[in-house]
Amino acid sequence: MLLLTLVPCCLWAGDAGAQGLDYGQYETLFGEPVTISATGKPERVSDTPVSMDLITAEDIRRSGARDIPTLLRRLAGLDVSHASTSISDVGIGGYIRPLTSRVMVLINGRQVYYDGFGVVFWPTLPVEMPEIRQIEVLKGAQSALYGFNAVDGVINIVTFDPISDPVNAVQTRFGNQARREVAAITTQPLGERAGVRITAAGDHAHDVGMVDKSAANVAYAKNPNRRSASLDAAVILPDDSKWRLEASHTDVTGRAIAYNAFLDARLVTDSVKGSYTADTAIGRMDGTVYYTLVDVPWGETQPVGSVHNYDSTLVGQLSDLFKIGPADSFRVGLEARRNAMTSSILRGGTIGGDLTAASLMWDRQWTPAISMVNAIRYDYFQLDRSGPGTVRDIYTNEDFNRSIQGISANSAVIDKLTENDSLRLSFGRGLKLPTLGNFGLLQHYVPQYSGRYFYENPNLAAAAVYDYRIGWDHRVAPLDATARLSVFHDVTTKYVGTANFLVNRTAAIVSSMVPGSVTNGVEFDLRHKTREGWIWGGNYTFDRLHEHFDQGLHDSLPEHKINLDVGYAWGEWDAELYGSYASATKGVIITPGLPPKTTVGRVKSRTILSPHVGWQAMDNIRLELAAENLWPYQDTLPQRMETSYYLTVTITY
């Protein structure tokens, strides 16, 4: 009901991720990239109190990377693991699990986190590399700014504005493993104050790298295919307010692996988003409404057989950013969300939830050198379920008539100690809400995977995540470089696990809350950037994850990670060599049988080496030759990442 009230009101307000900013104008004004993701107002990335890394369009162009997870792997404190050739999992701050995300991912402020099962399927993102202006990575719990589930951080992908930043390009890529990709992007101006960008893309490759090629597994080697189309239109009205409309469609098939259990699936995602921004006498008003539909028309899994899922999300967000005096900025916000999921393995019909939230942000400039941002948010989530249920169901629909509420908080301060030194201190308390699948899943494992039932649990609770960070930035003038040192401590009170129970005198698996984890880490980064001549950089991350309920996976992530890159640009040429190292860790393999066997195995240390050469053959033609993983490696036990070679041709017009 609240959503129906909010939709017409969106003429007047929006959230921290609203993208009404003219990034190009402010970047020219400030002389460096800008962001609004931390406070809602435009500010230099170097001035924001929040711990943030930023990948620019120039970084993307010179990296040779063909997808976003490959780019993110280069940042300190980020972990990327692979569930197949095309499916990746991304974690921040030392926590990552297959098909489970604690990171909120946004495209121009629209959430692409799949609520039903709490994952981000990266191939379904309807965005191509040439249309990305920047990727903003906020580290630590950010729930007071972005809501439930942004407990380890936020990744906001910002695309070019169709009015002020036209992108016109055709990009093709060919390589081994039968790789073939094409993307076409065109921007059409509609006068001086309006424009529309249309993008279409298609990808294909062969599924490679499956470690266990037994007949039962090879049957799930689905070649990854992707089709994507999107539209981004904007208009500036006579009063300088701005409308923006975004719509997209992706159709993706492929294989994934979780603990050696295989899944083939097709995911069809449709989304539409409208936003409005206006500077008024009472502040900057932003409003956003978006609807996302994720359809899994077919899926085949080893543990439970065939599945069909259908998940819909409707979100309305309102906010007002205003100043009281020269030093204080405030943002008040409201959010309403309706999420519902039906599934062939959700035996009880449709499960859903209504979320309402209110937030307040205060940004204070104490002195020319010291600024602080504080935020608080209250979330109220009402769970519900409808449908006939089944004879095996131990819950009634009335058992799902319950609510979960909680408060998130963020506080961060930056002190510009000298012209070359900045100190950041931050604290975050985030809330991790169980997924709809955690609340309402009822499935039956096939005999090879125990033959038992897996029961949902509507009585699960939200977990609190506490994040503490200290960061120091130093400008190394003799090297024309920037150094950053960060220390963090992260505490998760609990998370969703499983326990064995007797249900109707039969052994069953039931979702339950289990003890949480503690992560301590240090990040160090040193980087030099320039458009001509040498670019170089490197970072080192040490983090140790201790899970109190680890099932033998104590300290189950690489403790030591190193990224290094060096490149040179001269005339029409540029080249770069990227390398990384991660120490050995552990993984789990579940082997089917009666009973199934769970084994904790060692994932060897890995070294990645990826060179790249680019040539601007003509003003509008660029050729790139790249290789990924010159030494094949594993970051999970079931999947091996093989060497890839490819040629990319980009034609701009």
XYZ file of C-alpha atoms in Angstrom:
653
model
C 0.000 0.000 0.000
C 2.818 2.380 0.832
C 4.347 1.848 -2.610
C 1.168 3.114 -4.247
C 1.489 6.256 -2.175
C 5.164 6.744 -2.979
C 5.043 6.342 -6.756
C 3.340 9.665 -7.581
C 5.405 11.426 -4.921
C 8.620 10.503 -6.737
C 8.325 13.761 -8.621
C 9.886 15.249 -5.519
C 12.609 13.030 -4.032
C 15.189 10.057 -4.261
C 18.014 8.110 -2.563
C 21.788 8.291 -2.111
C 22.314 6.375 -5.318
C 20.194 8.602 -7.570
C 22.148 9.564 -10.675
C 20.992 13.090 -11.530
C 24.538 14.451 -11.354
C 26.403 15.799 -14.391
C 29.612 13.902 -13.632
C 31.524 15.410 -16.542
C 30.788 18.975 -15.486
C 31.832 18.428 -11.878
C 34.887 16.381 -12.884
C 36.068 19.308 -15.017
C 35.349 21.706 -12.155
C 37.135 19.661 -9.457
C 39.931 18.314 -11.639
C 39.376 14.715 -10.540
C 36.575 12.107 -10.474
C 33.564 12.928 -8.323
C 30.973 10.826 -6.507
C 27.632 11.199 -4.775
C 27.520 7.659 -3.397
C 28.784 8.544 0.095
C 26.683 11.594 0.996
C 24.297 12.259 -1.880
C 26.102 15.488 -2.822
C 28.867 15.839 -5.427
C 32.345 15.697 -3.932
C 35.857 14.703 -4.892
C 36.615 11.050 -4.255
C 39.672 12.212 -2.312
C 37.408 14.306 -0.038
C 34.789 11.702 0.872
C 34.979 10.396 4.455
C 33.885 6.922 3.358
C 36.512 4.355 2.368
C 36.122 4.172 -1.413
C 38.027 2.894 -4.439
C 37.169 4.149 -7.901
C 37.784 2.593 -11.323
C 37.554 5.175 -14.116
C 36.697 4.727 -17.795
C 40.379 5.286 -18.587
C 41.317 2.510 -16.128
C 38.860 0.203 -17.868
C 40.173 1.073 -21.338
C 43.802 0.467 -20.421
C 43.181 -2.698 -18.391
C 42.166 -4.949 -21.268
C 39.644 -6.611 -18.918
C 36.530 -7.934 -20.596
C 34.236 -8.096 -17.566
C 33.637 -6.304 -14.271
C 34.737 -9.065 -11.819
C 38.126 -9.202 -13.585
C 38.509 -5.473 -12.903
C 37.386 -5.747 -9.282
C 39.928 -8.491 -8.566
C 42.673 -5.864 -8.956
C 41.509 -3.837 -5.948
C 42.851 -4.294 -2.431
C 40.468 -6.087 -0.098
C 38.323 -7.689 -2.819
C 38.016 -11.422 -3.434
C 36.784 -12.993 -6.661
C 36.116 -16.706 -7.044
C 34.642 -18.593 -9.968
C 31.682 -20.940 -9.978
C 32.232 -21.683 -13.684
C 33.748 -20.112 -16.788
C 31.159 -17.318 -16.731
C 29.853 -17.149 -13.142
C 31.841 -15.231 -10.503
C 31.347 -14.408 -6.841
C 32.709 -11.123 -5.472
C 33.388 -10.401 -1.801
C 34.749 -7.448 0.164
C 36.671 -7.641 3.424
C 37.399 -11.337 3.614
C 33.968 -12.949 3.282
C 32.896 -14.792 0.142
C 30.849 -17.931 -0.410
C 29.488 -19.613 -3.563
C 26.187 -18.095 -4.709
C 25.964 -15.930 -1.591
C 26.563 -12.185 -1.584
C 26.960 -9.677 1.233
C 27.781 -6.902 -1.233
C 25.143 -4.597 -2.714
C 25.642 -4.080 -6.456
C 23.959 -1.163 -8.215
C 23.740 0.184 -11.765
C 23.109 3.929 -11.597
C 21.600 3.377 -8.169
C 19.349 0.439 -9.187
C 19.887 -2.682 -7.140
C 20.814 -5.795 -9.134
C 21.119 -7.986 -6.025
C 18.775 -10.969 -6.529
C 16.640 -10.906 -3.354
C 15.147 -14.370 -3.750
C 18.428 -16.213 -3.207
C 20.725 -13.392 -2.109
C 23.142 -13.477 -5.038
C 24.501 -11.248 -7.794
C 24.586 -12.972 -11.188
C 27.207 -10.831 -12.900
C 26.490 -11.992 -16.497
C 22.914 -10.696 -16.161
C 24.038 -7.094 -15.650
C 22.826 -5.093 -18.688
C 25.898 -2.912 -19.056
C 28.832 -3.031 -21.476
C 32.362 -1.891 -20.670
C 32.501 1.077 -23.144
C 29.430 2.719 -21.567
C 30.778 2.693 -17.985
C 31.966 6.062 -16.684
C 33.212 4.733 -13.353
C 32.820 1.940 -10.829
C 32.620 3.060 -7.192
C 33.504 0.539 -4.478
C 32.469 1.524 -0.934
C 34.005 -0.745 1.695
C 32.502 -1.741 5.028
C 28.921 -1.929 6.263
C 26.830 0.651 4.380
C 23.298 -0.334 5.414
C 22.428 3.095 6.835
C 22.994 4.518 3.350
C 21.772 1.612 1.213
C 19.646 -0.694 3.363
C 19.542 -4.384 4.181
C 22.350 -6.581 2.826
C 24.924 -3.870 2.081
C 26.891 -5.264 5.014
C 30.334 -5.716 3.429
C 30.158 -2.864 0.968
C 28.559 -1.398 -2.137
C 29.618 -1.534 -5.793
C 27.913 1.189 -7.822
C 28.364 1.071 -11.597
C 27.834 4.527 -13.126
C 27.220 4.757 -16.875
C 27.718 7.744 -19.145
C 24.910 10.285 -19.331
C 23.001 10.059 -22.649
C 22.756 13.869 -22.814
C 26.238 15.110 -21.950
C 28.370 11.989 -22.593
C 27.396 10.363 -25.906
C 28.864 6.907 -26.524
C 28.837 5.520 -30.065
C 30.794 2.329 -30.531
C 30.792 -1.178 -31.933
C 33.026 -3.634 -30.101
C 33.778 -7.201 -31.134
C 35.944 -9.760 -29.387
C 37.202 -13.139 -30.631
C 39.327 -15.680 -28.826
C 40.042 -19.269 -27.980
C 37.434 -21.461 -26.285
C 35.132 -20.400 -29.158
C 34.730 -16.971 -27.582
C 32.804 -14.472 -29.648
C 31.286 -11.266 -28.326
C 29.728 -8.221 -29.900
C 28.295 -5.020 -28.445
C 26.758 -2.086 -30.308
C 26.123 1.234 -28.559
C 24.534 4.294 -30.119
C 23.565 7.614 -28.560
C 21.071 9.883 -30.275
C 20.736 13.529 -29.176
C 17.185 14.838 -29.020
C 18.021 18.512 -29.132
C 20.513 20.057 -26.720
C 18.747 18.962 -23.537
C 17.716 15.376 -24.234
C 19.282 12.165 -25.458
C 18.856 8.416 -25.630
C 21.410 5.595 -25.647
C 20.556 2.144 -26.978
C 22.821 -0.854 -26.390
C 22.651 -4.422 -27.668
C 25.140 -7.216 -26.979
C 25.671 -10.935 -27.373
C 28.327 -13.272 -25.909
C 29.200 -16.921 -26.376
C 32.007 -19.196 -25.209
C 32.635 -22.862 -24.558
C 32.329 -24.152 -21.006
C 35.823 -25.147 -19.892
C 37.656 -25.786 -16.660
C 35.449 -28.406 -15.014
C 37.812 -30.328 -12.741
C 35.758 -33.489 -12.205
C 34.693 -34.616 -15.661
C 32.728 -37.676 -14.643
C 29.723 -38.467 -16.822
C 27.274 -37.162 -14.201
C 29.047 -33.797 -14.160
C 29.773 -33.369 -17.870
C 26.029 -33.553 -18.502
C 25.840 -30.114 -16.840
C 28.518 -28.460 -19.006
C 26.210 -25.837 -20.481
C 28.025 -23.388 -22.747
C 27.537 -19.835 -21.473
C 25.454 -17.578 -23.706
C 24.304 -14.035 -23.065
C 21.959 -11.651 -24.882
C 21.414 -8.132 -23.609
C 19.556 -4.984 -24.683
C 19.140 -1.721 -22.812
C 17.847 1.816 -23.201
C 18.910 4.911 -21.269
C 17.053 8.164 -21.987
C 17.179 11.524 -20.235
C 15.695 14.995 -20.638
C 16.419 18.290 -18.888
C 13.250 20.325 -18.467
C 13.036 24.142 -18.782
C 13.315 24.511 -14.985
C 16.579 22.459 -15.133
C 15.021 19.459 -13.427
C 15.910 16.112 -14.996
C 14.031 12.970 -15.941
C 15.835 9.706 -16.659
C 14.376 6.428 -17.894
C 16.325 3.162 -18.027
C 15.077 -0.190 -19.295
C 16.901 -3.451 -19.916
C 16.531 -7.099 -20.863
C 19.082 -9.897 -20.467
C 18.851 -13.584 -21.328
C 21.668 -15.709 -19.916
C 22.349 -19.443 -19.829
C 25.252 -21.252 -18.254
C 26.605 -23.560 -15.612
C 27.468 -22.889 -11.993
C 29.084 -24.991 -9.274
C 28.506 -24.730 -5.543
C 30.553 -27.148 -3.424
C 30.800 -29.516 -6.420
C 27.011 -29.590 -6.900
C 26.190 -28.549 -10.462
C 23.476 -26.285 -11.819
C 22.440 -25.465 -15.378
C 20.027 -22.581 -15.686
C 18.576 -19.901 -17.913
C 17.970 -16.499 -16.324
C 15.816 -13.873 -18.030
C 15.913 -10.460 -16.342
C 13.772 -7.448 -17.237
C 13.964 -4.112 -15.493
C 12.626 -0.587 -15.867
C 13.614 2.427 -13.795
C 12.482 6.041 -13.711
C 14.170 8.843 -11.784
C 13.630 12.553 -11.309
C 15.971 15.213 -9.917
C 15.248 18.861 -9.188
C 16.967 21.666 -7.305
C 14.260 23.499 -5.387
C 13.925 26.102 -2.644
C 13.862 23.328 -0.037
C 16.800 21.316 -1.361
C 17.800 18.787 -3.993
C 14.822 16.516 -4.563
C 15.384 13.051 -5.994
C 13.002 10.244 -6.742
C 13.440 6.736 -8.078
C 11.007 3.952 -8.916
C 12.123 0.677 -10.464
C 10.717 -2.766 -11.158
C 12.803 -5.894 -11.765
C 11.591 -9.307 -12.846
C 13.930 -12.318 -12.713
C 12.556 -15.418 -14.415
C 14.352 -18.765 -14.352
C 12.230 -20.649 -16.891
C 14.306 -23.765 -16.471
C 17.065 -25.017 -14.273
C 18.593 -28.428 -13.691
C 20.422 -29.156 -10.457
C 22.157 -32.284 -9.262
C 20.815 -32.131 -5.682
C 17.093 -31.453 -6.306
C 16.400 -31.916 -10.036
C 14.425 -29.419 -12.105
C 13.583 -25.953 -10.806
C 11.645 -22.934 -12.046
C 11.838 -19.625 -10.177
C 10.053 -16.319 -10.627
C 11.123 -13.278 -8.593
C 9.786 -9.715 -8.783
C 10.886 -6.553 -6.993
C 9.204 -3.134 -6.935
C 11.045 -0.283 -5.212
C 10.220 3.358 -4.545
C 12.775 5.748 -3.021
C 12.409 9.378 -1.988
C 14.855 11.866 -0.506
C 15.594 15.522 0.042
C 19.146 16.848 0.368
C 19.328 20.313 1.871
C 21.701 22.637 3.745
C 21.249 24.423 7.052
C 23.994 27.001 7.172
C 27.232 26.779 5.188
C 28.642 23.754 7.037
C 25.734 21.321 7.484
C 24.002 19.184 4.861
C 21.140 16.817 5.624
C 19.361 14.165 3.638
C 16.076 12.605 4.697
C 14.856 9.568 2.825
C 12.061 7.033 2.555
C 12.080 3.667 0.829
C 9.398 1.091 0.161
C 9.979 -2.296 -1.424
C 7.826 -5.254 -2.392
C 9.561 -8.525 -3.224
C 7.816 -11.788 -4.092
C 9.047 -15.181 -5.249
C 7.373 -18.277 -6.586
C 9.328 -21.441 -7.283
C 8.822 -25.057 -8.185
C 10.890 -25.866 -5.085
C 8.971 -23.339 -3.007
C 6.212 -25.806 -2.275
C 4.128 -23.380 -0.254
C 3.124 -21.109 -3.160
C 4.338 -17.494 -3.156
C 6.517 -15.993 -0.455
C 7.069 -12.270 -0.225
C 7.854 -9.337 1.947
C 7.105 -5.625 2.268
C 9.897 -3.382 3.457
C 9.558 0.219 4.569
C 12.475 2.318 5.735
C 13.290 5.845 6.829
C 16.788 7.327 6.946
C 18.604 10.486 7.976
C 22.084 11.573 6.886
C 24.047 14.501 8.355
C 27.182 15.771 6.621
C 29.189 18.293 8.653
C 32.197 20.377 7.595
C 33.769 21.082 10.983
C 36.812 22.924 9.636
C 38.339 23.320 6.153
C 40.296 20.149 6.917
C 37.789 18.017 8.878
C 34.430 16.722 7.683
C 32.144 13.990 8.908
C 29.126 12.085 7.660
C 26.661 10.295 9.954
C 23.685 8.225 8.876
C 20.968 6.222 10.580
C 18.237 4.087 9.051
C 15.274 2.163 10.420
C 13.980 -0.835 8.444
C 10.703 -2.678 8.961
C 10.204 -5.901 7.013
C 6.859 -7.743 6.962
C 7.028 -11.342 5.742
C 4.067 -13.144 4.153
C 3.226 -16.329 2.285
C 0.225 -17.497 0.288
C -0.693 -20.754 -1.369
C -1.982 -24.186 -0.448
C 1.185 -25.623 1.094
C 1.994 -29.353 0.913
C 1.530 -32.382 3.108
C 5.237 -32.230 3.942
C 5.113 -28.604 5.059
C 5.539 -28.142 8.808
C 4.509 -24.467 8.660
C 1.237 -22.757 7.871
C 0.869 -19.460 6.056
C 0.084 -17.831 9.399
C 3.568 -18.777 10.616
C 4.974 -16.394 7.999
C 2.932 -13.480 9.274
C 5.781 -11.885 11.190
C 8.024 -8.844 11.016
C 11.713 -8.055 11.385
C 12.962 -4.583 12.171
C 16.262 -3.005 13.031
C 18.487 0.048 12.990
C 21.589 0.566 10.858
C 24.168 3.271 11.500
C 27.203 4.707 9.744
C 29.713 7.300 10.880
C 32.872 8.393 9.061
C 35.265 11.298 9.421
C 38.139 12.561 7.251
C 40.902 14.825 8.531
C 43.161 16.383 5.911
C 46.204 16.519 8.151
C 48.452 18.175 5.559
C 48.375 18.934 1.871
C 49.606 15.384 1.253
C 47.983 13.412 4.105
C 44.413 12.403 4.936
C 43.167 10.279 7.826
C 39.829 8.424 7.687
C 37.984 6.795 10.585
C 34.714 4.943 10.075
C 32.196 2.746 11.840
C 29.271 0.889 10.345
C 26.490 -1.281 11.705
C 24.694 -3.147 8.957
C 21.834 -5.628 8.884
C 21.824 -8.826 6.811
C 18.297 -10.041 6.174
C 17.734 -13.724 5.324
C 16.633 -14.233 1.734
C 13.121 -15.262 0.734
C 14.598 -18.645 -0.101
C 15.993 -18.920 3.448
C 12.575 -18.108 4.879
C 10.434 -20.269 2.643
C 12.342 -22.989 0.816
C 11.100 -26.565 0.909
C 12.920 -28.996 -1.341
C 13.643 -32.682 -1.560
C 17.170 -33.853 -2.251
C 17.573 -36.747 -4.686
C 18.834 -40.014 -3.147
C 22.455 -39.380 -4.170
C 22.382 -36.200 -2.058
C 20.829 -37.845 1.039
C 17.193 -38.113 -0.061
C 16.210 -35.832 2.834
C 13.932 -32.831 2.879
C 15.262 -29.312 3.331
C 12.851 -27.150 5.294
C 12.436 -23.401 5.333
C 12.325 -21.453 8.573
C 10.153 -18.329 8.823
C 11.580 -17.631 12.286
C 15.054 -16.672 11.070
C 16.425 -13.349 12.296
C 18.459 -10.529 10.784
C 22.188 -10.611 11.514
C 24.117 -7.548 12.595
C 27.511 -6.757 11.060
C 29.872 -4.297 12.766
C 32.698 -2.767 10.743
C 35.548 -0.586 12.047
C 38.109 1.015 9.694
C 41.116 3.317 9.881
C 42.670 4.618 6.676
C 45.580 6.887 5.820
C 46.197 8.403 2.384
C 49.564 9.961 1.548
C 50.611 11.779 -1.592
C 54.146 10.617 -2.485
C 55.264 13.690 -4.387
C 58.663 12.382 -5.636
C 56.900 9.440 -7.301
C 53.773 11.372 -8.317
C 51.871 8.566 -6.614
C 49.267 7.996 -3.911
C 49.689 5.534 -1.058
C 46.850 4.192 1.071
C 47.026 2.124 4.251
C 43.822 0.708 5.794
C 43.142 -1.473 8.808
C 39.730 -3.051 9.429
C 37.944 -5.200 12.001
C 34.653 -6.828 11.045
C 32.257 -8.766 13.310
C 29.234 -10.735 12.064
C 26.971 -11.793 14.931
C 25.339 -14.716 13.085
C 24.308 -15.927 9.678
C 22.008 -18.448 8.066
C 23.206 -22.028 8.206
C 21.673 -25.461 8.514
C 21.048 -27.963 11.259
C 19.801 -31.546 11.348
C 16.447 -32.190 13.027
C 13.851 -34.897 13.264
C 10.724 -33.716 11.450
C 7.764 -36.059 11.780
C 10.237 -38.683 13.016
C 12.268 -38.326 9.820
C 15.771 -36.865 9.578
C 15.626 -33.481 7.827
C 17.758 -30.402 7.212
C 16.366 -27.131 8.534
C 17.566 -23.547 8.006
C 18.754 -22.022 11.272
C 20.866 -19.179 12.621
C 24.429 -20.230 13.410
C 27.295 -18.359 15.133
C 28.975 -15.662 13.084
C 32.524 -14.684 12.258
C 35.320 -12.198 12.863
C 37.606 -10.760 10.189
C 40.735 -8.679 10.716
C 42.657 -7.202 7.846
C 45.215 -4.748 6.513
C 45.303 -3.205 3.028
C 48.138 -1.263 1.428
C 47.989 0.352 -2.011
C 50.512 2.434 -3.963
C 49.574 3.785 -7.395
C 50.793 6.165 -10.111
C 48.506 7.180 -12.989
C 49.071 9.250 -16.110
C 47.667 9.340 -19.633
C 51.126 9.254 -21.247
C 54.239 7.441 -20.128
C 54.434 4.952 -17.284
C 51.541 3.812 -15.130
C 52.146 1.411 -12.305
C 50.639 0.267 -9.064
C 50.300 -2.491 -6.576
C 48.474 -3.505 -3.437
C 48.782 -6.032 -0.669
C 45.946 -7.403 1.467
C 46.191 -9.467 4.611
C 42.908 -10.672 6.064
C 42.058 -13.506 8.367
C 38.530 -14.839 8.602
C 37.573 -16.820 11.685
C 34.172 -18.484 11.454
C 32.765 -19.739 14.735
C 30.667 -22.312 12.874
C 33.117 -23.297 10.165
C 32.600 -27.048 9.601
C 36.364 -27.432 9.200
C 36.781 -24.270 7.108
C 38.586 -22.198 9.739
C 40.456 -19.343 8.008
C 39.019 -20.389 4.650
C 40.164 -17.462 2.502
C 43.656 -16.558 1.249
C 45.390 -14.606 3.993
C 47.840 -12.938 1.628
C 46.922 -11.317 -1.690
C 49.115 -9.201 -3.945
C 48.181 -7.312 -7.115
C 50.795 -5.650 -9.335
C 50.477 -3.889 -12.667
C 52.800 -1.852 -14.857
C 52.067 -0.192 -18.188
C 53.351 2.329 -20.659
C 51.572 4.553 -23.184
C 53.313 6.132 -26.154
C 51.625 7.720 -29.128
C 48.955 5.374 -30.472
C 50.194 2.436 -28.369
C 49.730 1.322 -24.792
C 50.677 -1.876 -23.003
C 50.131 -3.284 -19.540
C 51.133 -6.365 -17.572
C 48.990 -7.394 -14.616
C 49.931 -10.045 -12.096
C 48.515 -11.280 -8.808
C 49.248 -13.815 -6.107
C 46.981 -15.378 -3.495
C 48.113 -17.773 -0.798
C 46.667 -21.235 -0.336
C 43.266 -21.707 1.258
C 40.564 -24.333 1.775
C 37.430 -25.436 -0.011
C 34.605 -27.943 0.307
C 33.603 -30.721 -2.039
C 30.346 -32.610 -1.545
C 30.522 -36.008 -3.220
C 27.138 -37.652 -3.938
C 26.538 -41.075 -2.484
C 24.664 -42.903 0.255
C 25.351 -41.013 2.388
C 26.930 -38.038 0.539
C 30.472 -37.237 1.620
C 31.702 -33.755 2.578
C 35.447 -33.212 2.192
C 37.529 -30.186 3.115
C 40.330 -29.816 0.594
C 43.270 -27.508 -0.031
C 43.106 -24.868 -2.755
C 46.681 -24.231 -3.805
C 48.229 -20.785 -3.919
C 47.690 -19.154 -7.289
C 49.559 -16.755 -9.522
C 47.781 -14.890 -12.318
C 49.589 -13.165 -15.170
C 47.646 -11.198 -17.802
C 49.339 -9.026 -20.481
C 47.567 -6.558 -22.747
C 48.576 -4.423 -25.767
C 46.417 -1.742 -27.380
C 46.859 0.142 -30.660
C 44.849 3.148 -31.810
C 45.100 2.216 -35.481
C 42.978 5.178 -36.606
C 41.101 7.968 -34.865
C 38.058 5.752 -34.581
C 39.550 2.227 -34.613
C 41.294 0.582 -31.666
C 42.762 -2.933 -31.599
C 43.604 -4.796 -28.403
C 45.352 -8.105 -27.918
C 45.084 -9.602 -24.449
C 45.685 -12.794 -22.557
C 44.148 -13.815 -19.250
C 45.693 -16.339 -16.877
C 48.894 -17.267 -18.684
C 49.221 -19.818 -15.890
C 45.887 -21.589 -15.320
C 44.765 -21.603 -11.699
C 41.999 -22.612 -9.305
C 40.301 -20.373 -6.767
C 37.748 -23.073 -5.937
C 38.149 -26.842 -5.847
C 35.640 -27.724 -8.610
C 36.642 -25.087 -11.218
C 39.919 -24.441 -13.068
C 40.390 -21.123 -14.879
C 42.147 -21.816 -18.171
C 44.289 -19.479 -20.274
C 42.295 -17.202 -22.579
C 43.530 -15.229 -25.580
C 41.412 -12.727 -27.441
C 41.462 -9.880 -29.908
C 39.172 -6.893 -29.361
C 38.249 -4.422 -32.092
C 36.490 -1.198 -31.081
C 35.092 1.194 -33.681
C 33.827 4.549 -32.462
C 31.763 6.955 -34.526
